[in-house]
Structure formats: C-alpha cells, structure tokens
Amino acid sequence: MEKLDRFVLKWYSCNEDSHETINVWIHNLVSLKPSYVHIELDFPKLENLYFLSCLFNCSTIVSLTLRRILQEAADINPIVVNLPFLKNLELSCLYMNDEFIQKRILGCPILEKLCIENCFLTVTEKISSSSLKTLRIVNNEFSEDARLQISFPGLVELESDIQLGRISFENLESLECASVTPKGMSNDYQGMVLKGLANAKSIKLFSFYINYMFKKESSDLPVFERLESLDLAYFTINKDLEPLASFLKHTPNLKSLTLRHVSMEKHRVFPQREINEIQCDSLKTVEIVCWNHDDQRAHALVKYLHLHLRNIENVTINVPMIMIPLFSP
C-alpha cells in the first residue's frame, strides 16, 4: 500500500453515526502512514474519541494540526504520545492541562514549531524542549491559577501575547526574533518579560509601558547586547523622552528603530536641554509610522532624534501608502 502524503478533515456537522465514522477513518488513516495531517471538528459534544490515541502514536506524521476539538483535556489525553518525526504541531480551540502539554512535548523529540492559539489552558508547570525553534502562543484563555513557564534554549522565533502575567520566559539563549503584546499586565511584570527577551536580535513590543520601565532609576533592566532591530508600537512617550533615551542606552548595537503609532502630547516641542546626546552609536535608521504625514508631533520627534542621535543617517515618517524622507546625509 502506498504511503499517504497529506490528509485534511474538516467536519462541521454531526449525527448519531458521525463519531464512529471519524474513529474508523482515522484508524484507517494511520495505516496509510501519513506525513501531514489536519483535523478540524466542530461538534457540540464529541464522545469516544479513541482515534486520538491512534493519531498521537502515528510514527510517520511530520506536521499535525488539531482545531476545534472542544473537549476536556482528560477526554482527549492518550496514555502515550509517540510522534518521533513530528516537527510542526498546531493546536487551536482545545482545552489543555499540564499532562496534555507535557505529553506533547516529551512525545515529540524533534519538534521544531509549536502553535497554541485560542485554547483554554489550566497549566501550572514549566514546559521545556531543546529542539523547539518557533513558538506562537496567542489569543488563549487561562484558568485563574494557570501559569505557563516557558524554557526553550534553542528557540529562535517567538510570538506571544501575555495575559495578566500568565506566561513567563527563561533560558531563551538562541532567540533571534520576538513579538510580544501584554494584556492586562502590571508594569513590573512587563519588566520581567523584557529580561526574558534580552538575547533577541529583533524585538517588536506592542503597548509596553516604557515610560515606567525605563525611568532614570531603573538600573536593574537588561542590556540588549545582541539587539539590532527594535519596533515599538502603540505606546506613549512622555514630554521629556527620558524613558526612550534610557531604552536606547540599553541597546548598544541597535541599527534600526521603528516608532509605530506613538502617542505624544499634542504639538509638543521636545526640550533639547533635558537630555544630552544619546549614546547609541550603531543606530543609523529610524522610521516613524503615524496616521497623518502632517502630524506636528511626529515632525517634532524627528527633530529631537536628529539633534540627540549623533550618528543617525536617515529618519523617515511613514504613513500607510506614503513614504516621506525627512533627511539623509
């Protein structure tokens, strides 16, 4: 019998025979030795899903996607998970506890990409993997006592929204790119998140409170030695820009800075006397993204950056579909 390369099942309605039909299909599927499997179900209540035990012990699967299997974790938790060749795992709209996640990680020794999206998590233990390279964990809900501790020393790419301090990072020594959005997090906890990202080369931060975290007295914040590209979006700059200047002092090798839809006091001309020249010698390019190219606050910010960043070569105001060069050497 020939090997099956790809199998996709999307089933959005059911009758009395649907559960058994699906079980038979998946049981037969495993015998075909599939490489890529995508299963998406939308049943009010799924019962007797023994097909999941078969699926999680299919030694040929390279990529597995499970969506909308809205069951309690105990109901879809096979006793053993053995996916020795699985590299890509996408889980969406699932209920997941510690046992569920730990078995997936431990049973996938060469897992490289993990996506957890729109799930409900009750996890409290640390998860770790030496093989994982890419992690996307977004739009999830957590139980009241849930805490997801992430330790992936080989992780290269990270995308996460961090709700109410439910997620923490450690041992991300290989991190290259990170995109992080806080949701309901305290200022102090956002500072802890930044420490976990200190090894990244490229960081996108959405709605972070840098005015609080990078005050003059904030001496315990990390130095981002490897950081080359920084994108700050949807945050507020105070009238003297000291926090932004402080942030840049923590990025000695930064080459590119993007300030995206930054809130500033209207028509504020930033004072030149309050901040000396910002020591960020490697920074050459700054892009300011705003809604209107006539925004006087954006132009004032350009002037300020030009005055205080000694080696800056190019500052640009970017409006959607419009690019306006302000100056170049």
mmCIF file of C-alpha atoms in Angstrom:
data_model
loop_
_atom_site.group_PDB
_atom_site.id
_atom_site.type_symbol
_atom_site.label_atom_id
_atom_site.label_comp_id
_atom_site.label_asym_id
_atom_site.label_seq_id
_atom_site.Cartn_x
_atom_site.Cartn_y
_atom_site.Cartn_z
ATOM 1 C CA MET A 1 0.000 0.000 0.000
ATOM 2 C CA GLU A 2 1.340 3.424 -0.960
ATOM 3 C CA LYS A 3 2.129 6.000 1.692
ATOM 4 C CA LEU A 4 -0.320 8.925 2.043
ATOM 5 C CA ASP A 5 1.337 12.333 1.945
ATOM 6 C CA ARG A 6 -1.454 14.645 3.168
ATOM 7 C CA PHE A 7 -4.810 14.235 4.926
ATOM 8 C CA VAL A 8 -7.288 17.054 5.702
ATOM 9 C CA LEU A 9 -10.576 16.544 7.547
ATOM 10 C CA LYS A 10 -12.941 19.454 8.244
ATOM 11 C CA TRP A 11 -16.268 18.351 9.667
ATOM 12 C CA TYR A 12 -18.759 20.914 10.945
ATOM 13 C CA SER A 13 -21.945 18.942 11.487
ATOM 14 C CA CYS A 14 -22.791 15.600 13.023
ATOM 15 C CA ASN A 15 -25.402 12.942 13.523
ATOM 16 C CA GLU A 16 -25.541 9.763 15.578
ATOM 17 C CA ASP A 17 -23.042 7.995 13.354
ATOM 18 C CA SER A 18 -20.503 10.801 12.985
ATOM 19 C CA HIS A 19 -18.284 9.908 15.945
ATOM 20 C CA GLU A 20 -17.854 6.309 14.912
ATOM 21 C CA THR A 21 -17.285 7.284 11.294
ATOM 22 C CA ILE A 22 -14.471 9.625 12.279
ATOM 23 C CA ASN A 23 -12.897 6.994 14.521
ATOM 24 C CA VAL A 24 -12.881 4.478 11.662
ATOM 25 C CA TRP A 25 -11.432 6.991 9.212
ATOM 26 C CA ILE A 26 -8.562 7.994 11.470
ATOM 27 C CA HIS A 27 -7.844 4.411 12.458
ATOM 28 C CA ASN A 28 -7.509 3.524 8.780
ATOM 29 C CA LEU A 29 -5.544 6.704 8.124
ATOM 30 C CA VAL A 30 -2.748 5.650 10.464
ATOM 31 C CA SER A 31 -2.197 2.500 8.436
ATOM 32 C CA LEU A 32 -1.565 4.696 5.383
ATOM 33 C CA LYS A 33 1.443 6.313 7.119
ATOM 34 C CA PRO A 34 0.519 9.985 6.523
ATOM 35 C CA SER A 35 3.064 12.828 6.748
ATOM 36 C CA TYR A 36 0.773 15.868 7.048
ATOM 37 C CA VAL A 37 -2.497 15.690 9.000
ATOM 38 C CA HIS A 38 -5.028 18.482 9.559
ATOM 39 C CA ILE A 39 -8.198 17.738 11.548
ATOM 40 C CA GLU A 40 -10.821 20.374 12.291
ATOM 41 C CA LEU A 41 -14.069 19.376 14.008
ATOM 42 C CA ASP A 42 -16.970 21.459 15.274
ATOM 43 C CA PHE A 43 -19.320 19.172 17.151
ATOM 44 C CA PRO A 44 -21.401 20.176 20.177
ATOM 45 C CA LYS A 45 -20.100 17.136 22.069
ATOM 46 C CA LEU A 46 -17.554 14.565 20.983
ATOM 47 C CA GLU A 47 -17.665 11.155 22.609
ATOM 48 C CA ASN A 48 -15.476 8.057 22.456
ATOM 49 C CA LEU A 49 -12.707 9.732 20.512
ATOM 50 C CA TYR A 50 -10.317 6.827 20.585
ATOM 51 C CA PHE A 51 -8.947 7.962 17.209
ATOM 52 C CA LEU A 52 -6.746 10.500 19.039
ATOM 53 C CA SER A 53 -4.763 7.712 20.688
ATOM 54 C CA CYS A 54 -4.085 6.269 17.251
ATOM 55 C CA LEU A 55 -3.169 9.654 15.862
ATOM 56 C CA PHE A 56 -0.756 10.537 18.666
ATOM 57 C CA ASN A 57 1.106 7.290 18.101
ATOM 58 C CA CYS A 58 1.496 7.573 14.338
ATOM 59 C CA SER A 59 5.240 7.436 13.826
ATOM 60 C CA THR A 60 5.172 8.885 10.288
ATOM 61 C CA ILE A 61 3.489 12.258 10.944
ATOM 62 C CA VAL A 62 5.698 15.284 10.287
ATOM 63 C CA SER A 63 3.066 18.024 10.680
ATOM 64 C CA LEU A 64 -0.120 17.816 12.778
ATOM 65 C CA THR A 65 -2.915 20.390 13.141
ATOM 66 C CA LEU A 66 -5.851 19.909 15.532
ATOM 67 C CA ARG A 67 -8.588 22.534 15.728
ATOM 68 C CA ARG A 68 -11.921 22.998 17.427
ATOM 69 C CA ILE A 69 -11.959 19.722 19.351
ATOM 70 C CA LEU A 70 -13.735 21.309 22.297
ATOM 71 C CA GLN A 71 -13.282 18.632 24.925
ATOM 72 C CA GLU A 72 -11.948 18.423 28.453
ATOM 73 C CA ALA A 73 -8.242 17.610 28.364
ATOM 74 C CA ALA A 74 -8.775 14.291 30.149
ATOM 75 C CA ASP A 75 -11.117 13.166 27.374
ATOM 76 C CA ILE A 76 -8.547 13.610 24.598
ATOM 77 C CA ASN A 77 -5.389 12.735 26.506
ATOM 78 C CA PRO A 78 -3.864 9.477 25.226
ATOM 79 C CA ILE A 79 -1.875 7.438 27.696
ATOM 80 C CA VAL A 80 1.212 7.544 25.474
ATOM 81 C CA VAL A 81 2.331 10.034 22.824
ATOM 82 C CA ASN A 82 4.913 8.809 20.334
ATOM 83 C CA LEU A 83 5.491 11.118 17.371
ATOM 84 C CA PRO A 84 9.208 10.632 16.659
ATOM 85 C CA PHE A 85 9.229 12.562 13.359
ATOM 86 C CA LEU A 86 6.808 15.380 14.199
ATOM 87 C CA LYS A 87 8.307 18.821 13.513
ATOM 88 C CA ASN A 88 5.221 21.058 13.339
ATOM 89 C CA LEU A 89 2.332 20.984 15.856
ATOM 90 C CA GLU A 90 -0.607 23.423 15.700
ATOM 91 C CA LEU A 91 -3.276 23.298 18.406
ATOM 92 C CA SER A 92 -6.322 25.558 18.260
ATOM 93 C CA CYS A 93 -9.548 25.704 20.293
ATOM 94 C CA LEU A 94 -8.563 22.928 22.688
ATOM 95 C CA TYR A 95 -8.704 22.505 26.457
ATOM 96 C CA MET A 96 -5.174 21.828 27.724
ATOM 97 C CA ASN A 97 -3.808 20.943 31.147
ATOM 98 C CA ASP A 98 -0.263 20.148 32.284
ATOM 99 C CA GLU A 99 -0.488 16.493 31.325
ATOM 100 C CA PHE A 100 -1.750 17.322 27.846
ATOM 101 C CA ILE A 101 1.078 19.754 27.073
ATOM 102 C CA GLN A 102 3.850 17.756 28.748
ATOM 103 C CA LYS A 103 2.976 14.612 26.802
ATOM 104 C CA ARG A 104 3.005 16.503 23.511
ATOM 105 C CA ILE A 105 6.436 17.982 24.241
ATOM 106 C CA LEU A 106 8.016 14.790 25.603
ATOM 107 C CA GLY A 107 6.484 12.627 22.875
ATOM 108 C CA CYS A 108 7.859 14.813 20.067
ATOM 109 C CA PRO A 109 11.656 14.678 20.432
ATOM 110 C CA ILE A 110 12.421 16.698 17.270
ATOM 111 C CA LEU A 111 9.522 19.178 17.454
ATOM 112 C CA GLU A 112 10.603 22.500 15.904
ATOM 113 C CA LYS A 113 7.425 24.563 15.587
ATOM 114 C CA LEU A 114 4.593 24.835 18.126
ATOM 115 C CA CYS A 115 1.465 26.981 17.792
ATOM 116 C CA ILE A 116 -1.097 27.257 20.611
ATOM 117 C CA GLU A 117 -3.978 29.534 19.660
ATOM 118 C CA ASN A 118 -7.478 30.201 21.018
ATOM 119 C CA CYS A 119 -7.103 27.453 23.612
ATOM 120 C CA PHE A 120 -8.137 27.266 27.261
ATOM 121 C CA LEU A 121 -5.154 26.448 29.481
ATOM 122 C CA THR A 122 -5.036 25.244 33.075
ATOM 123 C CA VAL A 123 -1.278 24.655 33.078
ATOM 124 C CA THR A 124 0.904 25.349 36.127
ATOM 125 C CA GLU A 125 4.182 23.564 35.319
ATOM 126 C CA LYS A 126 7.234 24.518 33.285
ATOM 127 C CA ILE A 127 7.486 23.232 29.730
ATOM 128 C CA SER A 128 10.867 22.725 28.148
ATOM 129 C CA SER A 129 12.254 21.475 24.851
ATOM 130 C CA SER A 130 15.751 21.569 23.410
ATOM 131 C CA SER A 131 14.536 21.103 19.814
ATOM 132 C CA LEU A 132 11.852 23.815 19.547
ATOM 133 C CA LYS A 133 12.755 26.677 17.179
ATOM 134 C CA THR A 134 9.480 28.577 16.701
ATOM 135 C CA LEU A 135 6.726 29.273 19.245
ATOM 136 C CA ARG A 136 3.440 31.094 18.630
ATOM 137 C CA ILE A 137 1.095 31.341 21.607
ATOM 138 C CA VAL A 138 -1.693 33.889 21.137
ATOM 139 C CA ASN A 139 -5.358 34.607 21.922
ATOM 140 C CA ASN A 140 -5.613 31.979 24.645
ATOM 141 C CA GLU A 141 -7.613 31.982 27.854
ATOM 142 C CA PHE A 142 -6.248 30.839 31.200
ATOM 143 C CA SER A 143 -7.791 29.452 34.346
ATOM 144 C CA GLU A 144 -7.438 31.604 37.464
ATOM 145 C CA ASP A 145 -4.375 29.752 38.782
ATOM 146 C CA ALA A 146 -2.761 28.965 35.419
ATOM 147 C CA ARG A 147 0.908 29.860 34.889
ATOM 148 C CA LEU A 148 2.789 28.838 31.753
ATOM 149 C CA GLN A 149 6.560 28.773 32.308
ATOM 150 C CA ILE A 150 8.477 28.501 29.036
ATOM 151 C CA SER A 151 12.086 27.311 28.834
ATOM 152 C CA PHE A 152 13.290 26.682 25.275
ATOM 153 C CA PRO A 153 17.074 27.203 24.968
ATOM 154 C CA GLY A 154 17.004 26.583 21.197
ATOM 155 C CA LEU A 155 14.069 28.900 20.466
ATOM 156 C CA VAL A 156 14.720 31.255 17.538
ATOM 157 C CA GLU A 157 11.318 32.900 16.889
ATOM 158 C CA LEU A 158 8.679 33.890 19.448
ATOM 159 C CA GLU A 159 5.237 35.463 19.078
ATOM 160 C CA SER A 160 3.138 35.825 22.197
ATOM 161 C CA ASP A 161 0.512 37.903 23.894
ATOM 162 C CA ILE A 162 0.957 37.709 27.642
ATOM 163 C CA GLN A 163 -2.258 37.888 29.606
ATOM 164 C CA LEU A 164 -2.245 39.006 33.232
ATOM 165 C CA GLY A 165 1.227 37.643 33.837
ATOM 166 C CA ARG A 166 0.236 34.084 32.903
ATOM 167 C CA ILE A 167 3.334 33.439 30.762
ATOM 168 C CA SER A 168 6.998 33.751 31.683
ATOM 169 C CA PHE A 169 10.179 33.092 29.709
ATOM 170 C CA GLU A 170 13.592 31.805 30.687
ATOM 171 C CA ASN A 171 16.635 30.225 29.025
ATOM 172 C CA LEU A 172 15.976 31.765 25.610
ATOM 173 C CA GLU A 173 19.680 31.916 24.741
ATOM 174 C CA SER A 174 19.186 31.409 20.984
ATOM 175 C CA LEU A 175 16.331 33.875 20.475
ATOM 176 C CA GLU A 176 16.545 35.852 17.238
ATOM 177 C CA CYS A 177 13.093 37.436 16.768
ATOM 178 C CA ALA A 178 10.405 38.213 19.355
ATOM 179 C CA SER A 179 6.997 39.869 19.032
ATOM 180 C CA VAL A 180 5.246 40.405 22.358
ATOM 181 C CA THR A 181 1.983 42.105 23.349
ATOM 182 C CA PRO A 182 0.956 42.458 27.006
ATOM 183 C CA LYS A 183 -2.671 42.095 28.031
ATOM 184 C CA GLY A 184 -3.585 43.284 31.498
ATOM 185 C CA MET A 185 -0.007 43.043 32.771
ATOM 186 C CA SER A 186 1.455 45.210 35.505
ATOM 187 C CA ASN A 187 4.413 47.476 34.755
ATOM 188 C CA ASP A 188 6.718 45.364 36.930
ATOM 189 C CA TYR A 189 5.738 42.172 35.138
ATOM 190 C CA GLN A 190 6.395 43.750 31.764
ATOM 191 C CA GLY A 191 9.905 44.480 33.010
ATOM 192 C CA MET A 192 10.325 40.782 33.837
ATOM 193 C CA VAL A 193 9.187 39.867 30.334
ATOM 194 C CA LEU A 194 11.823 42.169 28.824
ATOM 195 C CA LYS A 195 14.525 40.393 30.824
ATOM 196 C CA GLY A 196 13.439 37.132 29.238
ATOM 197 C CA LEU A 197 13.921 38.650 25.774
ATOM 198 C CA ALA A 198 17.373 40.118 26.435
ATOM 199 C CA ASN A 199 19.172 37.811 23.953
ATOM 200 C CA ALA A 200 16.984 38.644 20.933
ATOM 201 C CA LYS A 201 18.315 40.314 17.785
ATOM 202 C CA SER A 202 14.931 41.697 16.702
ATOM 203 C CA ILE A 203 12.112 42.730 19.059
ATOM 204 C CA LYS A 204 8.608 44.071 18.451
ATOM 205 C CA LEU A 205 6.848 45.401 21.548
ATOM 206 C CA PHE A 206 3.203 46.384 21.392
ATOM 207 C CA SER A 207 1.683 48.646 24.079
ATOM 208 C CA PHE A 208 4.544 48.338 26.577
ATOM 209 C CA TYR A 209 4.865 50.929 29.334
ATOM 210 C CA ILE A 210 8.393 52.089 28.590
ATOM 211 C CA ASN A 211 7.765 55.387 30.411
ATOM 212 C CA TYR A 212 7.614 53.407 33.634
ATOM 213 C CA MET A 213 10.192 50.722 32.939
ATOM 214 C CA PHE A 214 12.971 52.963 31.692
ATOM 215 C CA LYS A 215 12.967 55.742 34.233
ATOM 216 C CA LYS A 216 16.354 57.064 35.322
ATOM 217 C CA GLU A 217 16.311 54.960 38.473
ATOM 218 C CA SER A 218 15.577 51.719 36.590
ATOM 219 C CA SER A 219 19.051 50.215 36.917
ATOM 220 C CA ASP A 220 18.035 46.534 37.000
ATOM 221 C CA LEU A 221 16.784 46.345 33.418
ATOM 222 C CA PRO A 222 18.778 44.224 30.950
ATOM 223 C CA VAL A 223 21.236 45.409 28.341
ATOM 224 C CA PHE A 224 20.195 44.067 24.942
ATOM 225 C CA GLU A 225 23.680 43.309 23.648
ATOM 226 C CA ARG A 226 22.531 41.431 20.518
ATOM 227 C CA LEU A 227 19.580 43.647 19.625
ATOM 228 C CA GLU A 228 19.814 45.126 16.106
ATOM 229 C CA SER A 229 16.177 45.933 15.274
ATOM 230 C CA LEU A 230 13.590 47.419 17.664
ATOM 231 C CA ASP A 231 9.935 48.110 16.839
ATOM 232 C CA LEU A 232 7.884 49.958 19.487
ATOM 233 C CA ALA A 233 4.175 50.201 18.716
ATOM 234 C CA TYR A 234 1.176 51.803 20.406
ATOM 235 C CA PHE A 235 2.878 53.309 23.430
ATOM 236 C CA THR A 236 3.083 56.778 24.935
ATOM 237 C CA ILE A 237 6.170 58.973 25.056
ATOM 238 C CA ASN A 238 6.180 61.492 27.879
ATOM 239 C CA LYS A 239 7.141 65.120 27.437
ATOM 240 C CA ASP A 240 10.880 64.800 28.051
ATOM 241 C CA LEU A 241 11.566 61.499 26.204
ATOM 242 C CA GLU A 242 13.845 60.324 29.006
ATOM 243 C CA PRO A 243 12.453 56.754 29.030
ATOM 244 C CA LEU A 244 13.048 56.354 25.292
ATOM 245 C CA ALA A 245 16.561 57.695 25.664
ATOM 246 C CA SER A 246 17.158 55.287 28.539
ATOM 247 C CA PHE A 247 15.866 52.375 26.472
ATOM 248 C CA LEU A 248 18.264 53.235 23.654
ATOM 249 C CA LYS A 249 21.152 53.334 26.115
ATOM 250 C CA HIS A 250 20.356 49.672 26.838
ATOM 251 C CA THR A 251 20.761 48.769 23.131
ATOM 252 C CA PRO A 252 24.432 49.408 22.260
ATOM 253 C CA ASN A 253 24.296 47.574 18.906
ATOM 254 C CA LEU A 254 20.902 48.760 17.674
ATOM 255 C CA LYS A 255 20.851 49.548 13.943
ATOM 256 C CA SER A 256 17.169 50.102 13.176
ATOM 257 C CA LEU A 257 14.400 51.708 15.265
ATOM 258 C CA THR A 258 10.698 51.886 14.384
ATOM 259 C CA LEU A 259 8.259 54.008 16.404
ATOM 260 C CA ARG A 260 4.796 52.929 15.353
ATOM 261 C CA HIS A 261 1.659 54.963 16.179
ATOM 262 C CA VAL A 262 3.240 56.583 19.203
ATOM 263 C CA SER A 263 1.091 58.789 21.432
ATOM 264 C CA MET A 264 2.654 62.126 22.350
ATOM 265 C CA GLU A 265 1.416 65.362 23.850
ATOM 266 C CA LYS A 266 -0.167 67.368 21.085
ATOM 267 C CA HIS A 267 2.140 69.866 19.350
ATOM 268 C CA ARG A 268 4.807 69.315 21.999
ATOM 269 C CA VAL A 269 8.254 70.561 21.021
ATOM 270 C CA PHE A 270 10.558 68.276 22.957
ATOM 271 C CA PRO A 271 13.047 70.155 25.144
ATOM 272 C CA GLN A 272 16.636 69.986 23.999
ATOM 273 C CA ARG A 273 18.205 70.857 27.302
ATOM 274 C CA GLU A 274 16.957 67.951 29.412
ATOM 275 C CA ILE A 275 18.744 65.093 27.656
ATOM 276 C CA ASN A 276 22.323 65.001 26.476
ATOM 277 C CA GLU A 277 23.386 63.212 23.346
ATOM 278 C CA ILE A 278 22.036 59.651 23.317
ATOM 279 C CA GLN A 279 24.840 57.109 23.157
ATOM 280 C CA CYS A 280 23.593 54.650 20.539
ATOM 281 C CA ASP A 281 26.407 54.863 18.021
ATOM 282 C CA SER A 282 25.324 51.978 15.795
ATOM 283 C CA LEU A 283 21.788 53.305 15.187
ATOM 284 C CA LYS A 284 21.545 54.538 11.606
ATOM 285 C CA THR A 285 17.875 54.353 10.613
ATOM 286 C CA VAL A 286 14.677 55.476 12.353
ATOM 287 C CA GLU A 287 11.183 55.041 10.951
ATOM 288 C CA ILE A 288 8.187 56.833 12.468
ATOM 289 C CA VAL A 289 4.823 55.381 11.490
ATOM 290 C CA CYS A 290 1.809 57.632 12.026
ATOM 291 C CA TRP A 291 -1.667 58.175 10.613
ATOM 292 C CA ASN A 292 -1.076 61.595 9.093
ATOM 293 C CA HIS A 293 2.052 62.967 7.422
ATOM 294 C CA ASP A 294 1.127 66.462 8.701
ATOM 295 C CA ASP A 295 1.297 65.302 12.320
ATOM 296 C CA GLN A 296 3.367 68.030 14.010
ATOM 297 C CA ARG A 297 4.199 65.759 16.915
ATOM 298 C CA ALA A 298 5.873 63.273 14.564
ATOM 299 C CA HIS A 299 7.906 66.058 12.963
ATOM 300 C CA ALA A 300 8.922 67.334 16.398
ATOM 301 C CA LEU A 301 10.059 63.839 17.292
ATOM 302 C CA VAL A 302 12.119 63.675 14.100
ATOM 303 C CA LYS A 303 13.834 66.933 15.027
ATOM 304 C CA TYR A 304 14.532 65.700 18.522
ATOM 305 C CA LEU A 305 16.050 62.425 17.309
ATOM 306 C CA HIS A 306 18.198 64.239 14.775
ATOM 307 C CA LEU A 307 19.576 66.501 17.486
ATOM 308 C CA HIS A 308 20.303 63.812 20.054
ATOM 309 C CA LEU A 309 21.356 60.782 17.990
ATOM 310 C CA ARG A 310 24.833 61.615 16.801
ATOM 311 C CA ASN A 311 25.309 59.003 14.059
ATOM 312 C CA ILE A 312 21.788 58.875 12.680
ATOM 313 C CA GLU A 313 21.765 58.691 8.870
ATOM 314 C CA ASN A 314 18.100 58.533 7.950
ATOM 315 C CA VAL A 315 14.805 59.382 9.676
ATOM 316 C CA THR A 316 11.576 58.732 7.793
ATOM 317 C CA ILE A 317 7.925 59.398 8.511
ATOM 318 C CA ASN A 318 5.878 56.560 7.093
ATOM 319 C CA VAL A 319 2.142 56.975 6.544
ATOM 320 C CA PRO A 320 0.235 53.979 5.111
ATOM 321 C CA MET A 321 0.896 54.013 1.339
ATOM 322 C CA ILE A 322 3.053 57.170 1.679
ATOM 323 C CA MET A 323 6.783 57.374 2.472
ATOM 324 C CA ILE A 324 8.278 60.806 3.189
ATOM 325 C CA PRO A 325 12.079 61.055 3.607
ATOM 326 C CA LEU A 326 12.937 63.764 6.135
ATOM 327 C CA PHE A 327 16.676 63.907 5.732
ATOM 328 C CA SER A 328 19.694 61.888 4.757
ATOM 329 C CA PRO A 329 23.397 62.636 4.828
#
